[in-house]
Amino acid sequence: MDAQGRGRADDIDPADQWVLNPSTGEYELRLTPSAPQSAVPGPRRSAPRSGGTGEATRNRSAAPGRTAPAEAPGRDVPPPRRRRGAPEEPLPGRRSRRPVKKKGKAKKVVLWTGGIMAFVLVGTAGAAYLYLKHLEGNVTTEDVGNVADSGFSKDEAFNILIIGTDKRTGAGNEGYGDKGSVGHADTNILLHVSKDRTNATAMSIPRDLIVDVPDCEGKDGAVIPGTQNVRFNTSLGQDGRNPGCTMKTVEEVTGVDVNHFAMADFNAVKTLTTAVGGVEVCLAKAVNDKESKLNLPAGKSTIEGERALAFVRTRHSFGNQGDLDRIKVQQQFMSSLMRKMTSGDTLTSPTKLIKLANAATKALTVDTGIGKASTLKDVALELKKVPMKNITFLTVPVKDNPTEVVKATVVVDEANGPQVFNMIKNDVSFTEVKAKEKKEKATVAARLKGTKSAADEVRVRILNGGAPGGSAQEELTYLQTEAGVSKSENAGNAEKTLAKTTLEYAPDQADQARRLAAIMGLSGSAMKPGESVTNSQGLPTMTLTLGEDFKGAGVKMNSSSASTPEVPKTTANEVKCAS
């Protein structure tokens, strides 16, 4: 039985089991009133009930024949807290303490338990360290070899592929749709969390996106041949493919390195929404969908369990009844779920925290690199640092499959897709663009003060020294058409790979170098006084070498943001009504 179950068995509110330890300044879960506090739940004896009332009270004295453990010298461990509504009874030999105010307790719980964060429809949650040992047994792992990272770093940007399968496992799910599904990748989100934790991007990948699935290893280590021009959802389950195959497919399509995966089935939606006491959704019109069995009025409703699952599965009642419009509704649902999980109502309730931690860890299958509850807690706490207003939801830019007469599938839109992928790959934010652009313009103006060279006087040749293929030509196009640096040229690949982008210039080109540095956002360390070279016109010119840190054509090197492509997107703090 878990901690919550023990509290209920004794008729004790689980909130009263969290006790402040003054030695550490942290709230800890007290499960045995007479024993020292421990992070790992231990056995507990039932408290005696008072005569005839059936109301449980704390057993404040040692059992007959048993000596109560002495407190460690110099360590003031507080007594167990009284049940709500019961008279305060000071321990013998101890002065009674002033009651702790509810507001202060709530603040401490939020501060020391670390809170709960869910990052997707079928996502995960991080519980405080107090209950981790119990949670370890909940998490299911799947080894996908070197496709996933062997561990998790708190100091780097990270990408987690969230996969919601259409496998009909679990109580009450056998009646949904295809009973014999092997578990295809039905709902897919690539979650990117920035290195500085100021922003995150959740990019949905349509199940009907046409892709090439690469060769991958199955559970027995045998190579499963890839297939071309197939739906994305076949990257999982089909021919025995595992989540590692789906991760490789995402990497092939986007060029983004996927670090980990987290996978869940229908039960995740039901258990997570129930654990938090329901999620508020909004409908622009009433819905009575025969396929999903969703029946809700127009306006706001709070849903959980089966109704929550019906909401995210509904397709025929929204938009043009296609999967792309269902993705929009799912994103609105996820935003609402995240807001509920980080609300004060959830964070200050130990009961909800314990339920949510149990539900989330039981709902997941993850790679071995994040397969411990303690690691999932670390992942959740890193995501928790990102402000809701800076968590962007968007979908892979797509267009109708041109090879089809009856449109049923989509392909990547080459006009916007590559830029979206590059922004994620290069850790570029999709939020707070205007404010950052204003700041960047002010920085450029300050750096250009006193500079005499105009953009059209800057002579530079561009080399690719570690940036993605084609970057030199893309940056050349940007400099000539957008920045006015007309005297620039593509000089091909550099002789060696550089980690950092550099600009080398002769002493008499310093003014031109400052102008180009301001345009590109180059830092002082990127400026390399040296020698000039001769360009194709026989004139002395500077050398710009794009390194591995190059963020994309037109993106400032000193910026965490850029003008975003014209794609529909929302943020987690926005409240919208599905239509």
PDB file of N, CA and C in Angstrom, residues 152-208:
ATOM      1  N   PHE A 152      20.803  11.769 -18.998  1.00  0.00           N
ATOM      2  CA  PHE A 152      20.150  13.072 -19.174  1.00  0.00           C
ATOM      3  C   PHE A 152      21.018  14.167 -18.587  1.00  0.00           C
ATOM      4  N   SER A 153      21.220  15.241 -19.340  1.00  0.00           N
ATOM      5  CA  SER A 153      22.034  16.365 -18.884  1.00  0.00           C
ATOM      6  C   SER A 153      21.145  17.548 -18.525  1.00  0.00           C
ATOM      7  N   LYS A 154      21.362  18.100 -17.334  1.00  0.00           N
ATOM      8  CA  LYS A 154      20.614  19.273 -16.899  1.00  0.00           C
ATOM      9  C   LYS A 154      21.164  20.564 -17.489  1.00  0.00           C
ATOM     10  N   ASP A 155      22.315  20.484 -18.155  1.00  0.00           N
ATOM     11  CA  ASP A 155      23.004  21.688 -18.618  1.00  0.00           C
ATOM     12  C   ASP A 155      22.910  21.911 -20.116  1.00  0.00           C
ATOM     13  N   GLU A 156      22.180  21.071 -20.826  1.00  0.00           N
ATOM     14  CA  GLU A 156      22.100  21.185 -22.271  1.00  0.00           C
ATOM     15  C   GLU A 156      20.650  21.273 -22.723  1.00  0.00           C
ATOM     16  N   ALA A 157      20.453  21.764 -23.946  1.00  0.00           N
ATOM     17  CA  ALA A 157      19.133  21.675 -24.561  1.00  0.00           C
ATOM     18  C   ALA A 157      18.820  20.195 -24.774  1.00  0.00           C
ATOM     19  N   PHE A 158      17.532  19.829 -24.759  1.00  0.00           N
ATOM     20  CA  PHE A 158      17.204  18.419 -24.995  1.00  0.00           C
ATOM     21  C   PHE A 158      15.929  18.291 -25.803  1.00  0.00           C
ATOM     22  N   ASN A 159      15.848  17.164 -26.524  1.00  0.00           N
ATOM     23  CA  ASN A 159      14.703  16.867 -27.377  1.00  0.00           C
ATOM     24  C   ASN A 159      14.134  15.505 -26.999  1.00  0.00           C
ATOM     25  N   ILE A 160      12.867  15.465 -26.656  1.00  0.00           N
ATOM     26  CA  ILE A 160      12.199  14.221 -26.299  1.00  0.00           C
ATOM     27  C   ILE A 160      11.027  14.001 -27.255  1.00  0.00           C
ATOM     28  N   LEU A 161      10.992  12.824 -27.851  1.00  0.00           N
ATOM     29  CA  LEU A 161       9.879  12.480 -28.736  1.00  0.00           C
ATOM     30  C   LEU A 161       8.780  11.825 -27.906  1.00  0.00           C
ATOM     31  N   ILE A 162       7.622  12.452 -27.873  1.00  0.00           N
ATOM     32  CA  ILE A 162       6.471  11.924 -27.148  1.00  0.00           C
ATOM     33  C   ILE A 162       5.585  11.179 -28.138  1.00  0.00           C
ATOM     34  N   ILE A 163       5.328   9.911 -27.852  1.00  0.00           N
ATOM     35  CA  ILE A 163       4.561   9.069 -28.767  1.00  0.00           C
ATOM     36  C   ILE A 163       3.305   8.566 -28.064  1.00  0.00           C
ATOM     37  N   GLY A 164       2.157   8.842 -28.647  1.00  0.00           N
ATOM     38  CA  GLY A 164       0.903   8.283 -28.167  1.00  0.00           C
ATOM     39  C   GLY A 164       0.462   7.202 -29.142  1.00  0.00           C
ATOM     40  N   THR A 165       0.425   5.961 -28.697  1.00  0.00           N
ATOM     41  CA  THR A 165       0.079   4.868 -29.603  1.00  0.00           C
ATOM     42  C   THR A 165      -1.426   4.661 -29.663  1.00  0.00           C
ATOM     43  N   ASP A 166      -1.868   3.987 -30.714  1.00  0.00           N
ATOM     44  CA  ASP A 166      -3.292   3.673 -30.852  1.00  0.00           C
ATOM     45  C   ASP A 166      -3.571   2.237 -30.438  1.00  0.00           C
ATOM     46  N   LYS A 167      -2.679   1.655 -29.648  1.00  0.00           N
ATOM     47  CA  LYS A 167      -2.883   0.292 -29.163  1.00  0.00           C
ATOM     48  C   LYS A 167      -4.002   0.286 -28.127  1.00  0.00           C
ATOM     49  N   ARG A 168      -4.942  -0.640 -28.261  1.00  0.00           N
ATOM     50  CA  ARG A 168      -6.144  -0.637 -27.415  1.00  0.00           C
ATOM     51  C   ARG A 168      -5.950  -1.464 -26.146  1.00  0.00           C
ATOM     52  N   THR A 169      -4.839  -1.272 -25.448  1.00  0.00           N
ATOM     53  CA  THR A 169      -4.613  -1.995 -24.202  1.00  0.00           C
ATOM     54  C   THR A 169      -5.230  -1.229 -23.045  1.00  0.00           C
ATOM     55  N   GLY A 170      -5.475  -1.921 -21.942  1.00  0.00           N
ATOM     56  CA  GLY A 170      -6.026  -1.264 -20.765  1.00  0.00           C
ATOM     57  C   GLY A 170      -7.529  -1.438 -20.667  1.00  0.00           C
ATOM     58  N   ALA A 171      -8.029  -1.374 -19.453  1.00  0.00           N
ATOM     59  CA  ALA A 171      -9.454  -1.578 -19.189  1.00  0.00           C
ATOM     60  C   ALA A 171     -10.305  -0.537 -19.898  1.00  0.00           C
ATOM     61  N   GLY A 172     -11.318  -0.999 -20.604  1.00  0.00           N
ATOM     62  CA  GLY A 172     -12.267  -0.104 -21.248  1.00  0.00           C
ATOM     63  C   GLY A 172     -11.831   0.447 -22.588  1.00  0.00           C
ATOM     64  N   ASN A 173     -10.641   0.064 -23.081  1.00  0.00           N
ATOM     65  CA  ASN A 173     -10.134   0.635 -24.325  1.00  0.00           C
ATOM     66  C   ASN A 173     -10.316  -0.275 -25.540  1.00  0.00           C
ATOM     67  N   GLU A 174     -10.749  -1.529 -25.295  1.00  0.00           N
ATOM     68  CA  GLU A 174     -10.853  -2.474 -26.400  1.00  0.00           C
ATOM     69  C   GLU A 174     -11.943  -2.094 -27.399  1.00  0.00           C
ATOM     70  N   GLY A 175     -12.862  -1.240 -26.998  1.00  0.00           N
ATOM     71  CA  GLY A 175     -13.966  -0.875 -27.882  1.00  0.00           C
ATOM     72  C   GLY A 175     -13.659   0.281 -28.816  1.00  0.00           C
ATOM     73  N   TYR A 176     -12.458   0.877 -28.700  1.00  0.00           N
ATOM     74  CA  TYR A 176     -12.123   2.018 -29.544  1.00  0.00           C
ATOM     75  C   TYR A 176     -11.520   1.561 -30.866  1.00  0.00           C
ATOM     76  N   GLY A 177     -12.184   1.876 -31.968  1.00  0.00           N
ATOM     77  CA  GLY A 177     -11.611   1.726 -33.300  1.00  0.00           C
ATOM     78  C   GLY A 177     -11.014   0.369 -33.584  1.00  0.00           C
ATOM     79  N   ASP A 178      -9.792   0.357 -34.095  1.00  0.00           N
ATOM     80  CA  ASP A 178      -9.099  -0.841 -34.541  1.00  0.00           C
ATOM     81  C   ASP A 178      -8.628  -1.663 -33.343  1.00  0.00           C
ATOM     82  N   LYS A 179      -9.379  -2.709 -32.998  1.00  0.00           N
ATOM     83  CA  LYS A 179      -9.046  -3.516 -31.828  1.00  0.00           C
ATOM     84  C   LYS A 179      -7.724  -4.250 -32.006  1.00  0.00           C
ATOM     85  N   GLY A 180      -7.366  -4.556 -33.247  1.00  0.00           N
ATOM     86  CA  GLY A 180      -6.160  -5.341 -33.489  1.00  0.00           C
ATOM     87  C   GLY A 180      -4.920  -4.520 -33.791  1.00  0.00           C
ATOM     88  N   SER A 181      -4.935  -3.231 -33.494  1.00  0.00           N
ATOM     89  CA  SER A 181      -3.787  -2.384 -33.823  1.00  0.00           C
ATOM     90  C   SER A 181      -2.534  -2.851 -33.092  1.00  0.00           C
ATOM     91  N   VAL A 182      -1.419  -2.869 -33.801  1.00  0.00           N
ATOM     92  CA  VAL A 182      -0.139  -3.257 -33.189  1.00  0.00           C
ATOM     93  C   VAL A 182       0.467  -2.102 -32.399  1.00  0.00           C
ATOM     94  N   GLY A 183      -0.186  -0.948 -32.449  1.00  0.00           N
ATOM     95  CA  GLY A 183       0.327   0.208 -31.718  1.00  0.00           C
ATOM     96  C   GLY A 183       1.155   1.116 -32.591  1.00  0.00           C
ATOM     97  N   HIS A 184       0.491   1.783 -33.536  1.00  0.00           N
ATOM     98  CA  HIS A 184       1.191   2.721 -34.422  1.00  0.00           C
ATOM     99  C   HIS A 184       1.409   4.062 -33.716  1.00  0.00           C
ATOM    100  N   ALA A 185       2.242   4.903 -34.306  1.00  0.00           N
ATOM    101  CA  ALA A 185       2.542   6.228 -33.743  1.00  0.00           C
ATOM    102  C   ALA A 185       1.417   7.179 -34.117  1.00  0.00           C
ATOM    103  N   ASP A 186       0.382   7.213 -33.298  1.00  0.00           N
ATOM    104  CA  ASP A 186      -0.846   7.934 -33.629  1.00  0.00           C
ATOM    105  C   ASP A 186      -0.754   9.418 -33.296  1.00  0.00           C
ATOM    106  N   THR A 187      -0.220   9.737 -32.126  1.00  0.00           N
ATOM    107  CA  THR A 187      -0.015  11.133 -31.707  1.00  0.00           C
ATOM    108  C   THR A 187       1.475  11.318 -31.433  1.00  0.00           C
ATOM    109  N   ASN A 188       2.083  12.310 -32.063  1.00  0.00           N
ATOM    110  CA  ASN A 188       3.540  12.457 -31.971  1.00  0.00           C
ATOM    111  C   ASN A 188       3.919  13.913 -31.753  1.00  0.00           C
ATOM    112  N   ILE A 189       4.753  14.142 -30.773  1.00  0.00           N
ATOM    113  CA  ILE A 189       5.203  15.499 -30.481  1.00  0.00           C
ATOM    114  C   ILE A 189       6.694  15.488 -30.203  1.00  0.00           C
ATOM    115  N   LEU A 190       7.421  16.312 -30.906  1.00  0.00           N
ATOM    116  CA  LEU A 190       8.841  16.493 -30.624  1.00  0.00           C
ATOM    117  C   LEU A 190       8.962  17.689 -29.687  1.00  0.00           C
ATOM    118  N   LEU A 191       9.343  17.426 -28.453  1.00  0.00           N
ATOM    119  CA  LEU A 191       9.468  18.477 -27.450  1.00  0.00           C
ATOM    120  C   LEU A 191      10.909  18.925 -27.356  1.00  0.00           C
ATOM    121  N   HIS A 192      11.153  20.203 -27.641  1.00  0.00           N
ATOM    122  CA  HIS A 192      12.493  20.792 -27.513  1.00  0.00           C
ATOM    123  C   HIS A 192      12.495  21.780 -26.354  1.00  0.00           C
ATOM    124  N   VAL A 193      13.439  21.617 -25.433  1.00  0.00           N
ATOM    125  CA  VAL A 193      13.598  22.539 -24.316  1.00  0.00           C
ATOM    126  C   VAL A 193      14.948  23.226 -24.450  1.00  0.00           C
ATOM    127  N   SER A 194      14.936  24.552 -24.457  1.00  0.00           N
ATOM    128  CA  SER A 194      16.154  25.320 -24.737  1.00  0.00           C
ATOM    129  C   SER A 194      17.211  25.138 -23.663  1.00  0.00           C
ATOM    130  N   LYS A 195      18.441  25.379 -24.038  1.00  0.00           N
ATOM    131  CA  LYS A 195      19.568  25.220 -23.120  1.00  0.00           C
ATOM    132  C   LYS A 195      19.437  26.139 -21.920  1.00  0.00           C
ATOM    133  N   ASP A 196      18.975  27.379 -22.134  1.00  0.00           N
ATOM    134  CA  ASP A 196      18.864  28.323 -21.020  1.00  0.00           C
ATOM    135  C   ASP A 196      17.517  28.221 -20.308  1.00  0.00           C
ATOM    136  N   ARG A 197      16.661  27.283 -20.742  1.00  0.00           N
ATOM    137  CA  ARG A 197      15.357  27.016 -20.117  1.00  0.00           C
ATOM    138  C   ARG A 197      14.413  28.224 -20.152  1.00  0.00           C
ATOM    139  N   THR A 198      14.638  29.133 -21.086  1.00  0.00           N
ATOM    140  CA  THR A 198      13.728  30.273 -21.213  1.00  0.00           C
ATOM    141  C   THR A 198      12.546  29.954 -22.116  1.00  0.00           C
ATOM    142  N   ASN A 199      12.650  28.901 -22.930  1.00  0.00           N
ATOM    143  CA  ASN A 199      11.581  28.594 -23.869  1.00  0.00           C
ATOM    144  C   ASN A 199      11.597  27.119 -24.232  1.00  0.00           C
ATOM    145  N   ALA A 200      10.475  26.668 -24.782  1.00  0.00           N
ATOM    146  CA  ALA A 200      10.342  25.289 -25.241  1.00  0.00           C
ATOM    147  C   ALA A 200       9.409  25.266 -26.440  1.00  0.00           C
ATOM    148  N   THR A 201       9.585  24.265 -27.288  1.00  0.00           N
ATOM    149  CA  THR A 201       8.744  24.111 -28.472  1.00  0.00           C
ATOM    150  C   THR A 201       8.209  22.695 -28.517  1.00  0.00           C
ATOM    151  N   ALA A 202       6.887  22.559 -28.666  1.00  0.00           N
ATOM    152  CA  ALA A 202       6.251  21.250 -28.807  1.00  0.00           C
ATOM    153  C   ALA A 202       5.697  21.167 -30.227  1.00  0.00           C
ATOM    154  N   MET A 203       6.390  20.433 -31.091  1.00  0.00           N
ATOM    155  CA  MET A 203       6.018  20.355 -32.507  1.00  0.00           C
ATOM    156  C   MET A 203       5.305  19.038 -32.794  1.00  0.00           C
ATOM    157  N   SER A 204       4.041  19.127 -33.166  1.00  0.00           N
ATOM    158  CA  SER A 204       3.266  17.936 -33.513  1.00  0.00           C
ATOM    159  C   SER A 204       3.669  17.435 -34.897  1.00  0.00           C
ATOM    160  N   ILE A 205       3.728  16.115 -35.030  1.00  0.00           N
ATOM    161  CA  ILE A 205       4.065  15.477 -36.307  1.00  0.00           C
ATOM    162  C   ILE A 205       2.848  14.677 -36.745  1.00  0.00           C
ATOM    163  N   PRO A 206       2.207  15.061 -37.847  1.00  0.00           N
ATOM    164  CA  PRO A 206       0.979  14.363 -38.277  1.00  0.00           C
ATOM    165  C   PRO A 206       1.228  12.883 -38.543  1.00  0.00           C
ATOM    166  N   ARG A 207       0.298  12.060 -38.144  1.00  0.00           N
ATOM    167  CA  ARG A 207       0.440  10.618 -38.375  1.00  0.00           C
ATOM    168  C   ARG A 207       0.377  10.298 -39.867  1.00  0.00           C
ATOM    169  N   ASP A 208      -0.292  11.166 -40.666  1.00  0.00           N
ATOM    170  CA  ASP A 208      -0.466  10.925 -42.100  1.00  0.00           C
ATOM    171  C   ASP A 208       0.583  11.652 -42.946  1.00  0.00           C
TER     172      ASP A 208
END
